[in-house]
Amino acid sequence: MLTISNLQAAVEGKEILKGIDLQINKGEVHAIMGPNGSGKSTLAAVLAGREDYEITGGSVTFEGEDLLEMAPEERAQAGIFLAFQYPVEIPGVSNTNFLRAAVNEVRKARGLEPMEPKDFLTTIREKAALMEIDQTMMSRSVNEGFSGGEKKRNEIFQMAMLDPKLAVLDETDSGLDIDALKIVATGVNKLRSPERAFVVITHYQRLLDHIVPDFVHVLYKGRIVKSGGKELAHELEAKGYDWIKAEFAEEIAS
Amino acid sequence: MTMSAETLDLKDKCILDFQSLEASLNGQSKTPFHAVRKQAIERFAELGFPTIRNEEWKYTNLMPALKAEYVLSHGLQSQVLKTTLTAKDVAPFLVPSMKANVLVFVNDSYAPELSTIITTLNGVTVSSFAEALQRSPELVQKHFARHAAFENDALAALNTAFAHNGAFVGIAEGVVVEEPFHLVFVNDARRNAVLSQPRNLFLLGANAEATIVESYHTIGSHQGFMNVVGEVMLEENAVLHHYKLQNDAENSTFVGATQVHQEASSVFNSVVISLAGGIIRNNLNTMLAGKATDTHFYGLYMVGGKTLVDNHTLADHAMPHCTSNELYKGILDDRSIGVFNGKIMVRQDAQKTLAYQSNRNILLSPNATMNTKPQLEIFADDVKCSHGATSGQLDGDALFYLRARGLSRERAQALLLYAFAGEVIEKIRIEALREYVDTIIAARLHQEELKAA
Ligand SMILES: Nc1ncnc2c1ncn2[C@@H]1O[C@H](COP(=O)(O)OP(=O)(O)O)[C@@H](O)[C@H]1O
Ligand SMILES: [Mg+2]
């Protein structure tokens, strides 16, 4: 589904991703872990098409297409969804209007008619209930005045509405209490299917108790320095990141 | 011929027209009202039309607009302006489904046959300015040019010199009028270039409440110049909701001054919407002459082409415990030019003043420009004042967020602009007017379907 080869990216002349290789097939859940500043959010943003990053090398293909040639909206329409680490507040744009526009754009790209208003409202109600999102939040401006937890739940809610093929969750767990974490995890697990893939970026192993990954990768200083199964997350939890830092300090310096 | 020589032409023409007007007055030239007009033309003769060397007109060059061969609406040749507009001609200027008193002025003359008065309350006087002057000369003279100073304002002086036509709205003490007064000013420039100069006077007695909408329009392809002065008197506790709607043709030049005088606990709510035109200059001043007044200035200018929109505002805090709150927002495309000059004056006695001002602009084109100048002059110590101004592009994070959800760049941009404008549009209290403005903006942004939601 997604093939990342030797991907390199820089911002303001500073190299951040230094050659990432990753193969993601449909149905798989990949966790990406790593200390702060490793480049996790950068990788997510590059996949979603953020233009602030300069691609200095490598390639990314999504279902056979050159992803890096696509505009952010084309990627979303093709089925890529990024749950933002910091969801953006957009005053004056109501959640409902925004979602209707988004859902219909994505449907249009799939050759579907705009959703009937009635169906749209029913779907909203159903998915919002799942994420324990209050109906009053729907008439409010996008993310405006939402608590940290509400913003994160809203991201997963949007994901459920947009029905992506590949979802990248960037630290959706950070700042959540255990109850909110469970809601998010339940929402994600409901969407797990043989047709859909996930990239779950997290700093902690905690989330991975609830969303059990097929693969775990450790991103450090712009490189994937270790890959393994779900037990790698437990190892990291037990040993901490210092172990990675020590082990790879030399290698990366050289 | 040089530009300044041609400018002199219009100035001389105005002075000449005044003299002939005066000659035709016979006995009436001795009235105190006319004495003020005389002072005004003298002052105009001294000042002349402002050039960009005048600090107040630094970014707004009227000179090209003064070149046309204007016929003054209330002058020597005003006979040639006698015009026959039909209800059909003015229909596009009305706000659909707004239940209002509609007063139409063509080349600043009141056109009763095109107007509709629906309010029948006692204590409501609505007429042309000329009629009010004839009926209640003392009342009109008591306020005429008492609020809108022309000492340093050539255009106000010129308007004052020719003051005759325009609207009068008088609301007696304690009377609350639900239906808005929509004053529709039309320049009929089909046969000649027209310089019209409506003079308006709105008097609200203690505890009275009213809503006034002013809109300005040009018909025809000759130049239309409208130079308006409105004086507004709000007695204690009076409330006025005031709207200005400007969606005019490219061949129009508009200069309008609204001078408000607020007595204690009065409320003045103003929303100025400028969507199109040639040159638009709005002066909006309020004198907070009583305690505990409340003032809201909202403005939205959303223009493209070569339109210039210049908003000069002044909240003059002379008494304690008054609040003024100002938000002007601009969206400038193509080669359009925006000017915002917002002044907050807090005089020595105006303790416990709350005065806020914000001017936010989005430039959609590299050729659009915005000149913004906040001015705070504070002579009292126990006050809370703030101001802020921004000009720039749309929020990149918000744009990316929307695009990452599948919205095209154009769609995302339109959605953000619609929301940006919405913050001012929502201040319009008349639902039909709000809908009307909203529809124009949604259509301009191709966001009809979102509006319907
Ligand atoms: N827009 C940016 N401008 C400048 N530096 C950036 C920008 N985005 C990320 N960086 C830098 O790139 C590095 C990786 O950041 P990030 O991808 O956010 O890491 P992570 O998500 O793993 O914590 C950090 O050193 C960060 O300061
Ligand atoms: Mg991050």
XYZ file of C-alpha atoms and ligand atoms in Angstrom:
735
model
C 0.000 0.000 0.000
C 2.694 2.457 1.049
C 6.348 2.173 0.196
C 8.815 4.633 1.633
C 12.332 4.361 0.202
C 15.334 6.253 1.482
C 13.150 9.271 2.265
C 15.057 12.403 3.190
C 13.554 15.707 4.170
C 14.832 19.037 5.418
C 13.340 22.199 6.832
C 15.072 25.552 6.589
C 18.189 23.810 5.367
C 18.255 21.456 8.354
C 18.158 17.777 7.504
C 15.549 15.996 9.608
C 14.716 12.745 7.871
C 17.902 11.022 6.843
C 16.778 8.069 4.800
C 13.642 6.275 5.915
C 12.612 2.898 4.537
C 9.245 1.480 5.394
C 6.827 -0.915 3.738
C 3.232 -0.862 4.899
C 0.695 -3.332 3.597
C -3.030 -3.169 3.948
C -4.444 -4.498 7.163
C -1.228 -3.789 9.075
C -0.720 -1.606 12.109
C 2.752 -0.096 12.430
C 3.862 1.748 15.535
C 6.591 4.348 15.277
C 8.256 5.240 18.537
C 11.195 7.365 19.440
C 12.419 10.206 21.629
C 11.195 13.767 21.110
C 12.748 15.528 18.180
C 13.487 12.311 16.275
C 11.435 13.344 13.260
C 8.204 11.421 13.860
C 5.922 14.407 13.227
C 8.051 15.398 10.278
C 7.516 11.999 8.707
C 3.766 12.286 9.296
C 3.647 15.799 7.838
C 5.669 14.783 4.787
C 3.267 11.921 4.150
C 0.313 14.312 4.405
C 1.945 16.814 2.040
C 2.941 19.708 4.253
C 4.813 22.085 1.977
C 7.171 23.537 4.591
C 9.375 20.465 4.249
C 11.751 20.055 1.398
C 12.117 16.534 0.100
C 15.822 16.128 -0.489
C 15.844 12.498 -1.533
C 14.025 9.188 -1.794
C 10.531 8.293 -2.841
C 7.113 7.402 -1.501
C 4.529 5.466 -3.437
C 0.959 4.974 -2.329
C -1.000 2.320 -4.198
C 1.405 2.631 -7.081
C 1.190 6.422 -7.302
C 4.020 8.844 -6.591
C 2.722 10.350 -3.366
C 5.252 13.159 -3.271
C 3.820 14.575 -6.504
C 0.357 14.902 -4.987
C -1.169 17.962 -3.306
C -2.306 17.499 0.309
C -5.960 17.371 -0.732
C -5.210 14.776 -3.404
C -3.581 12.590 -0.788
C -6.590 12.949 1.481
C -8.881 12.163 -1.426
C -6.747 9.130 -2.252
C -7.366 7.844 1.265
C -4.560 9.124 3.477
C -5.587 10.581 6.805
C -3.347 12.352 9.286
C -4.533 12.782 12.856
C -2.592 15.873 13.876
C -0.428 15.976 16.964
C -1.680 19.543 17.378
C -5.117 19.884 15.744
C -5.620 23.413 14.415
C -8.314 25.732 15.747
C -10.314 27.332 12.961
C -12.570 30.082 14.323
C -15.765 30.699 12.412
C -15.829 27.394 10.536
C -18.356 25.071 12.090
C -17.427 21.442 12.568
C -20.491 20.348 10.641
C -19.832 22.561 7.617
C -16.208 21.561 7.584
C -16.996 17.856 7.819
C -19.647 18.039 5.124
C -17.173 19.698 2.774
C -14.460 17.173 3.621
C -16.685 14.092 3.366
C -18.116 15.211 0.048
C -14.705 16.050 -1.430
C -13.421 12.616 -0.508
C -16.585 10.976 -1.858
C -16.318 12.918 -5.088
C -12.780 11.625 -5.571
C -14.157 8.096 -5.176
C -16.850 8.736 -7.748
C -19.625 8.940 -5.172
C -22.458 11.467 -4.982
C -22.484 13.961 -2.088
C -24.004 12.396 0.995
C -27.710 13.008 1.474
C -28.149 15.547 4.300
C -30.159 13.007 6.268
C -27.561 10.280 5.902
C -24.846 12.737 6.735
C -26.493 13.685 10.012
C -27.171 10.074 10.895
C -23.554 9.132 10.216
C -22.318 12.065 12.260
C -24.523 11.098 15.164
C -23.439 7.496 15.065
C -19.674 8.159 14.846
C -19.790 11.028 17.316
C -21.482 8.797 19.871
C -18.726 6.254 19.414
C -16.091 8.883 20.201
C -18.251 10.313 22.997
C -18.390 13.611 21.165
C -21.203 15.811 22.305
C -23.610 17.028 19.606
C -23.061 20.620 20.720
C -19.429 20.261 19.641
C -20.630 19.836 16.078
C -22.061 23.312 15.801
C -18.981 24.863 17.354
C -16.008 26.065 15.358
C -13.440 23.456 14.391
C -11.370 22.669 17.503
C -11.978 26.136 18.913
C -12.059 26.067 22.687
C -11.858 22.255 22.687
C -9.906 20.665 25.496
C -6.807 18.670 24.575
C -8.751 15.443 24.877
C -11.671 16.758 22.837
C -9.331 17.752 20.041
C -7.801 14.288 19.906
C -11.176 12.560 19.972
C -12.322 14.932 17.243
C -9.409 13.790 15.070
C -10.402 10.152 15.397
C -14.021 11.102 14.795
C -13.013 12.825 11.554
C -11.052 9.746 10.608
C -14.150 7.619 11.121
C -16.168 10.023 8.951
C -13.619 10.057 6.133
C -13.047 6.297 6.010
C -9.372 6.414 4.936
C -7.224 3.602 3.566
C -4.184 4.659 5.534
C -4.394 6.552 8.799
C -1.378 8.161 10.423
C -1.976 9.015 14.074
C 0.581 11.446 15.406
C 0.776 11.159 19.195
C -2.960 10.943 19.461
C -2.415 9.531 22.949
C -0.294 12.302 24.402
C -2.056 14.419 26.979
C -4.926 11.956 27.317
C -6.057 10.442 30.598
C -6.703 6.728 30.677
C -10.422 7.053 29.954
C -9.879 9.269 26.938
C -7.117 6.960 25.786
C -9.510 4.024 25.869
C -12.093 5.937 23.845
C -9.497 6.749 21.213
C -8.209 3.172 21.150
C -11.725 1.764 20.859
C -12.415 4.130 17.988
C -9.279 3.030 16.184
C -9.832 -0.656 16.830
C -13.347 -0.415 15.408
C -11.831 0.822 12.186
C -9.200 -1.860 11.941
C -9.869 -3.956 8.900
C -7.981 -6.069 6.391
C -8.341 -3.205 3.910
C -7.006 -0.436 6.102
C -3.553 0.278 7.463
C -2.444 2.379 10.418
C 0.721 4.153 11.401
C 0.536 4.876 15.101
C 3.132 7.366 16.247
C 3.599 7.389 19.964
C 6.107 8.271 22.569
C 4.819 5.732 25.066
C 4.064 2.055 24.965
C 0.806 2.699 26.901
C -1.358 3.225 23.788
C -0.014 0.021 22.251
C -1.612 -2.029 25.039
C -4.909 -0.969 23.544
C -4.007 -0.728 19.876
C -1.832 -3.746 19.457
C 0.583 -3.218 16.549
C 1.882 -5.757 14.090
C 5.218 -3.965 13.817
C 7.141 -1.524 15.958
C 9.822 0.803 14.584
C 12.112 3.071 16.493
C 12.851 6.390 14.832
C 15.904 8.152 16.136
C 17.634 11.187 14.684
C 15.848 10.857 11.384
C 16.461 7.136 10.883
C 14.629 3.950 11.689
C 17.204 2.332 13.910
C 15.260 -0.717 15.030
C 12.243 -2.666 13.903
C 10.481 -5.568 15.508
C 7.204 -6.972 16.714
C 5.013 -5.670 19.519
C 7.479 -6.954 22.115
C 9.899 -4.194 21.010
C 7.520 -1.651 22.540
C 7.707 -3.460 25.879
C 11.462 -3.599 25.682
C 11.570 0.157 25.097
C 9.200 0.723 27.966
C 11.403 -1.322 30.265
C 14.757 0.054 29.142
C 13.823 3.604 28.143
C 15.201 5.510 25.179
C 18.648 5.962 26.698
C 19.394 2.484 25.615
C 18.669 3.394 21.992
C 20.523 6.646 22.290
C 23.609 4.899 23.663
C 23.513 2.086 21.165
C 23.126 4.309 18.127
C 25.035 7.397 19.139
C 28.212 6.201 17.486
C 26.581 4.803 14.422
C 24.706 8.029 13.743
C 27.647 10.225 14.470
C 29.761 8.369 11.977
C -3.716 71.597 -18.564
C -2.218 70.480 -15.288
C -4.056 68.416 -12.754
C -4.097 71.144 -10.152
C -5.601 73.602 -12.618
C -8.442 71.177 -13.264
C -8.917 70.696 -9.555
C -9.235 74.395 -9.231
C -11.990 74.178 -11.777
C -14.220 72.052 -9.595
C -13.422 74.136 -6.567
C -14.229 77.354 -8.432
C -17.319 75.807 -9.853
C -18.528 74.910 -6.363
C -17.930 78.442 -5.133
C -19.635 79.927 -8.180
C -22.585 77.601 -7.717
C -22.861 78.652 -4.125
C -23.009 82.322 -5.072
C -25.788 81.776 -7.567
C -27.634 79.604 -5.079
C -27.350 82.359 -2.539
C -28.649 84.934 -5.015
C -31.756 82.818 -5.543
C -32.517 82.624 -1.822
C -33.953 86.145 -1.503
C -35.213 86.610 2.054
C -33.883 83.285 3.307
C -30.268 84.320 2.995
C -30.580 86.048 6.377
C -31.391 82.913 8.374
C -28.923 81.566 10.946
C -28.971 78.339 8.934
C -27.670 80.110 5.870
C -25.110 81.991 7.922
C -23.529 78.631 8.755
C -23.551 77.626 5.108
C -21.801 80.858 4.254
C -19.081 80.237 6.806
C -18.735 76.763 5.382
C -18.188 77.884 1.781
C -15.649 80.411 2.991
C -13.828 77.682 4.816
C -14.028 75.417 1.792
C -12.588 78.205 -0.347
C -9.639 78.427 2.026
C -9.044 74.700 2.350
C -9.727 73.474 -1.173
C -10.010 69.776 -1.912
C -7.504 67.746 0.098
C -4.445 66.374 -1.636
C -2.242 63.520 -0.484
C -0.011 66.085 1.206
C -2.765 66.353 3.782
C -1.948 63.759 6.470
C -5.603 62.710 6.675
C -5.617 61.960 2.951
C -2.152 60.524 2.634
C -3.208 57.310 0.905
C -6.406 58.488 -0.728
C -5.896 60.567 -3.787
C -9.112 62.296 -4.765
C -7.505 64.325 -7.533
C -8.289 61.982 -10.444
C -11.897 61.730 -9.289
C -12.248 65.516 -9.237
C -11.484 65.848 -12.937
C -14.937 64.961 -14.197
C -17.375 67.666 -15.341
C -19.665 67.343 -12.373
C -23.068 68.868 -12.126
C -23.800 69.776 -8.519
C -27.034 68.294 -7.313
C -28.018 71.413 -5.432
C -26.460 74.127 -7.515
C -26.712 76.268 -10.576
C -27.312 73.510 -13.109
C -29.259 71.168 -10.889
C -32.234 71.480 -13.271
C -30.445 69.249 -15.767
C -30.378 66.525 -13.148
C -34.154 66.312 -12.918
C -34.520 62.655 -13.403
C -37.186 60.069 -13.672
C -36.214 56.859 -12.014
C -38.800 54.146 -11.691
C -39.345 51.672 -8.918
C -37.781 49.129 -11.246
C -34.570 51.170 -11.454
C -34.126 51.217 -7.713
C -35.405 47.717 -6.980
C -31.892 46.202 -7.131
C -30.844 48.503 -4.294
C -33.451 47.265 -1.854
C -32.794 44.490 0.623
C -35.162 41.622 -0.165
C -37.525 40.705 2.654
C -36.308 43.500 4.913
C -39.445 45.034 6.356
C -38.323 48.638 6.483
C -39.175 52.258 5.915
C -37.500 52.954 2.602
C -36.500 56.494 1.686
C -35.007 56.913 -1.764
C -32.919 59.938 -2.673
C -31.994 60.528 -6.284
C -29.125 62.938 -6.800
C -29.763 63.681 -3.152
C -33.360 64.847 -3.691
C -35.978 62.927 -1.788
C -38.111 60.833 -4.121
C -41.373 60.200 -2.256
C -42.864 58.264 -5.160
C -40.077 55.678 -4.797
C -40.239 55.606 -1.014
C -42.376 53.649 1.426
C -43.016 54.635 5.010
C -44.519 51.826 7.052
C -43.989 53.065 10.601
C -47.043 54.873 11.898
C -45.941 55.352 15.497
C -46.452 58.690 17.187
C -43.199 60.418 17.923
C -41.516 59.315 14.713
C -40.702 62.033 12.221
C -39.114 61.001 8.993
C -38.750 63.357 6.071
C -36.265 65.015 3.809
C -33.769 67.296 5.490
C -35.204 70.255 3.558
C -38.685 69.554 4.844
C -37.471 69.227 8.423
C -35.699 72.553 8.100
C -38.856 74.170 6.838
C -41.050 72.654 9.522
C -38.779 72.885 12.543
C -36.049 75.410 11.768
C -35.041 75.847 15.433
C -34.625 72.142 15.994
C -32.546 71.649 12.868
C -30.444 74.741 13.491
C -29.760 73.589 17.026
C -27.869 70.616 15.637
C -26.811 71.663 12.164
C -23.005 71.714 11.934
C -22.798 71.589 15.736
C -21.505 68.038 15.709
C -19.807 67.685 12.348
C -17.066 70.281 12.377
C -15.922 71.572 9.006
C -13.048 73.699 10.235
C -10.431 71.186 9.084
C -12.475 69.149 6.696
C -12.965 70.594 3.230
C -15.508 68.009 2.161
C -17.616 68.479 5.277
C -17.394 72.237 4.639
C -18.565 71.756 1.058
C -21.439 69.556 2.145
C -22.423 72.058 4.821
C -22.373 74.925 2.329
C -24.858 73.115 0.101
C -26.841 71.486 2.897
C -30.398 71.176 1.741
C -31.267 67.637 0.702
C -30.886 64.424 2.588
C -32.751 62.606 5.336
C -34.162 63.609 8.670
C -35.101 60.996 11.239
C -36.420 62.180 14.580
C -37.475 59.741 17.292
C -39.147 61.202 20.334
C -38.244 60.339 23.894
C -39.007 56.766 24.844
C -40.133 55.656 21.390
C -38.729 52.368 20.164
C -39.001 51.771 16.436
C -38.717 48.181 15.308
C -38.659 48.686 11.556
C -35.369 49.937 10.174
C -35.124 53.114 8.105
C -33.371 52.267 4.883
C -31.973 55.377 3.228
C -31.163 54.606 -0.382
C -28.971 57.242 -2.030
C -28.759 57.000 -5.791
C -26.569 59.022 -8.090
C -28.140 59.068 -11.527
C -25.088 59.523 -13.715
C -26.685 58.362 -16.940
C -26.477 61.745 -18.665
C -23.934 63.726 -16.616
C -21.322 63.304 -13.990
C -23.049 64.095 -10.701
C -21.786 65.499 -7.441
C -24.478 65.010 -4.861
C -24.244 65.950 -1.230
C -26.857 64.452 1.031
C -27.078 65.991 4.468
C -28.576 63.792 7.141
C -29.729 64.474 10.647
C -30.811 61.758 13.059
C -32.126 62.822 16.453
C -32.978 60.205 19.052
C -34.600 61.385 22.254
C -33.909 59.887 25.669
C -34.581 56.129 25.780
C -35.484 56.052 22.096
C -34.263 53.253 19.872
C -33.969 53.032 16.108
C -32.171 51.278 13.285
C -30.882 53.087 10.219
C -29.400 51.528 7.111
C -27.681 53.706 4.537
C -26.725 52.437 1.113
C -25.219 54.266 -1.850
C -25.566 53.530 -5.527
C -24.588 54.865 -8.903
C -26.584 54.394 -12.099
C -25.062 55.190 -15.467
C -21.566 55.390 -16.820
C -20.618 58.984 -16.005
C -18.764 59.679 -12.790
C -20.767 59.722 -9.596
C -19.429 61.580 -6.601
C -21.279 61.450 -3.330
C -20.220 63.634 -0.449
C -22.361 62.827 2.574
C -22.448 64.281 6.045
C -24.639 62.806 8.745
C -25.075 64.172 12.223
C -26.414 61.893 14.910
C -27.635 63.011 18.301
C -28.261 60.351 20.914
C -29.855 61.668 24.076
C -29.540 59.810 27.370
C -30.050 56.088 27.055
C -30.920 56.270 23.364
C -29.868 53.348 21.175
C -29.039 53.578 17.495
C -28.085 50.651 15.289
C -26.450 52.105 12.231
C -25.478 50.265 9.055
C -23.689 51.465 5.983
C -23.693 49.267 2.932
C -21.405 50.069 0.036
C -21.552 47.872 -3.026
C -21.275 50.437 -5.767
C -19.937 50.789 -9.303
C -16.315 51.437 -10.240
C -17.143 54.923 -11.496
C -18.247 56.044 -8.063
C -16.428 58.133 -5.516
C -17.825 58.229 -2.048
C -16.832 60.430 0.852
C -19.052 60.157 3.883
C -18.785 61.484 7.388
C -20.931 60.326 10.256
C -20.529 62.364 13.403
C -22.239 60.990 16.481
C -22.848 62.766 19.751
C -23.565 60.378 22.613
C -25.156 61.521 25.841
C -24.988 59.426 29.024
C -25.704 55.687 28.758
C -26.515 55.906 25.077
C -25.550 53.093 22.739
C -24.239 53.423 19.216
C -23.747 50.253 17.200
C -22.217 50.726 13.791
C -21.486 48.209 11.054
C -19.893 49.448 7.838
C -19.737 46.973 4.960
C -17.792 47.942 1.836
C -17.908 45.438 -0.991
C -17.226 47.423 -4.145
C -16.824 50.911 -5.541
C -14.239 53.260 -6.977
C -13.047 55.269 -4.015
C -14.732 54.832 -0.647
C -13.825 57.087 2.232
C -15.729 56.709 5.476
C -15.229 59.019 8.413
C -16.934 57.721 11.510
C -16.581 59.742 14.674
C -18.306 59.558 17.986
C -18.091 62.056 20.788
C -18.719 60.376 24.121
C -20.099 63.407 25.868
C -21.980 61.639 28.653
C -21.019 58.959 31.159
C -21.293 55.216 30.667
C -21.929 55.163 26.954
C -21.439 52.110 24.811
C -20.039 52.221 21.291
C -19.356 49.450 18.812
C -17.658 50.087 15.504
C -17.542 47.104 13.181
C -16.291 47.192 9.653
C -15.724 44.779 6.807
C -14.163 45.721 3.518
C -13.828 43.034 0.925
C -12.741 44.441 -2.383
C -10.747 43.720 -5.509
C -9.989 45.462 -8.774
C -8.602 48.910 -8.128
C -11.058 49.809 -5.404
C -9.777 51.948 -2.576
C -11.447 51.746 0.824
C -10.396 54.211 3.470
C -11.915 54.060 6.945
C -11.099 56.814 9.390
C -12.661 56.397 12.813
C -12.522 58.298 16.050
C -13.811 57.332 19.471
C -13.504 60.485 21.507
C -13.806 59.647 25.201
C -14.595 62.834 27.062
C -16.447 61.386 30.056
C -15.844 58.528 32.520
C -17.033 54.912 32.333
C -17.523 54.811 28.582
C -16.749 51.758 26.481
C -15.761 51.736 22.849
C -15.018 48.579 20.977
C -13.857 48.508 17.404
C -13.195 45.698 14.960
C -12.452 46.370 11.302
C -11.534 43.525 8.995
C -10.341 43.657 5.440
C -9.902 41.257 2.550
C -8.016 42.865 -0.297
C -7.548 41.301 -3.702
C -6.055 42.374 -7.051
C -4.728 45.936 -6.908
C -7.100 47.148 -4.246
C -5.980 49.475 -1.509
C -7.140 49.569 2.070
C -6.635 52.337 4.582
C -7.530 52.137 8.243
C -6.919 55.036 10.554
C -8.475 54.422 13.922
C -8.066 56.960 16.619
C -8.936 56.560 20.260
C -8.871 59.778 22.238
C -9.171 59.543 26.013
C -9.521 62.963 27.553
C -8.487 63.862 31.059
C -11.902 63.355 32.639
C -12.521 60.038 30.958
C -11.462 57.797 33.840
C -12.491 54.126 33.745
C -12.540 54.203 29.984
C -12.513 50.865 28.207
C -11.395 51.289 24.627
C -10.455 48.454 22.314
C -9.524 48.525 18.702
C -8.506 45.849 16.277
C -7.818 45.958 12.555
C -7.125 42.695 10.764
C -6.415 42.328 7.094
C -5.848 39.561 4.625
C -4.052 40.377 1.421
C -4.931 37.922 -1.328
C -2.719 39.427 -3.976
C 0.860 40.683 -3.958
C -0.413 43.858 -5.620
C -2.946 44.697 -2.935
C -1.866 47.066 -0.192
C -3.049 47.937 3.258
C -2.112 51.047 5.196
C -3.106 50.876 8.798
C -2.486 53.421 11.474
C -3.875 53.116 14.967
C -3.673 56.271 17.051
C -4.051 56.300 20.795
C -4.044 59.550 22.690
C -4.588 59.007 26.368
C -4.730 61.774 28.942
C -6.430 59.880 31.783
C -4.632 57.351 33.977
C -7.266 54.853 35.075
C -8.175 53.388 31.710
C -7.972 50.136 29.787
C -7.070 50.615 26.150
C -5.728 48.244 23.578
C -5.214 48.181 19.888
C -3.778 45.777 17.414
C -3.364 45.559 13.690
C -2.352 42.704 11.442
C -1.991 42.384 7.704
C -0.966 39.186 6.063
C -1.964 35.988 4.397
C -4.355 33.334 5.556
C -3.186 31.122 8.418
C -0.985 28.464 6.808
C -1.667 25.895 9.540
C -5.412 26.236 9.078
C -5.095 25.981 5.295
C -3.028 22.823 5.566
C -5.410 21.296 8.080
C -8.359 21.803 5.735
C -6.445 20.545 2.709
C -5.298 17.497 4.657
C -8.998 16.713 5.025
C -9.529 16.779 1.288
C -10.552 20.371 0.593
C -8.884 21.973 -2.410
C -6.695 24.975 -1.786
C -9.342 27.256 -3.315
C -12.102 25.731 -1.241
C -10.080 25.885 1.972
C -9.154 29.472 1.299
C -12.765 30.424 0.594
C -13.929 28.698 3.758
C -11.390 30.589 5.853
C -12.258 33.913 4.221
C -15.937 33.281 4.734
C -15.266 32.645 8.408
C -13.035 35.713 8.615
C -15.760 37.935 7.189
C -18.389 36.182 9.285
C -17.060 37.689 12.473
C -18.263 41.090 11.278
C -21.358 39.931 9.372
C -22.744 38.317 12.516
C -22.868 41.747 14.146
C -25.690 42.755 11.813
C -28.823 42.458 13.909
C -31.397 42.732 11.135
C -31.780 39.177 9.955
C -32.807 40.083 6.408
C -29.847 42.424 6.030
C -27.449 39.913 7.506
C -28.727 37.249 5.097
C -28.415 39.684 2.220
C -24.793 40.545 2.953
C -23.993 36.925 3.734
C -25.406 35.844 0.378
C -23.296 38.375 -1.512
C -20.164 37.234 0.274
C -20.918 33.543 -0.062
C -21.559 34.018 -3.790
C -18.344 35.916 -4.217
C -16.460 33.073 -2.549
C -18.492 30.397 -4.364
C -19.636 29.062 -1.009
C -23.382 29.004 -1.631
C -23.765 25.427 -0.461
C -22.063 26.120 2.849
C -24.285 29.089 3.459
C -27.341 26.952 2.958
C -26.183 24.666 5.741
N 8.848 23.595 10.810
C 10.026 23.373 11.424
N 10.959 24.337 11.441
C 12.138 24.129 12.048
N 12.474 22.990 12.647
C 11.596 21.994 12.659
C 10.305 22.138 12.053
N 9.648 20.984 12.214
C 10.458 20.183 12.905
N 11.634 20.761 13.172
C 12.756 20.159 13.880
O 12.937 18.853 13.378
C 13.229 17.952 14.411
C 12.206 16.840 14.436
O 10.952 17.347 14.880
P 9.632 16.458 14.924
O 9.441 15.834 13.600
O 8.545 17.313 15.442
O 10.033 15.355 15.990
P 9.121 14.400 16.878
O 7.742 14.447 16.340
O 9.760 13.088 16.733
O 9.207 14.898 18.275
C 13.281 18.753 15.683
O 14.636 19.086 15.951
C 12.499 19.994 15.351
O 12.964 21.095 16.087
Mg 5.943 14.997 17.224
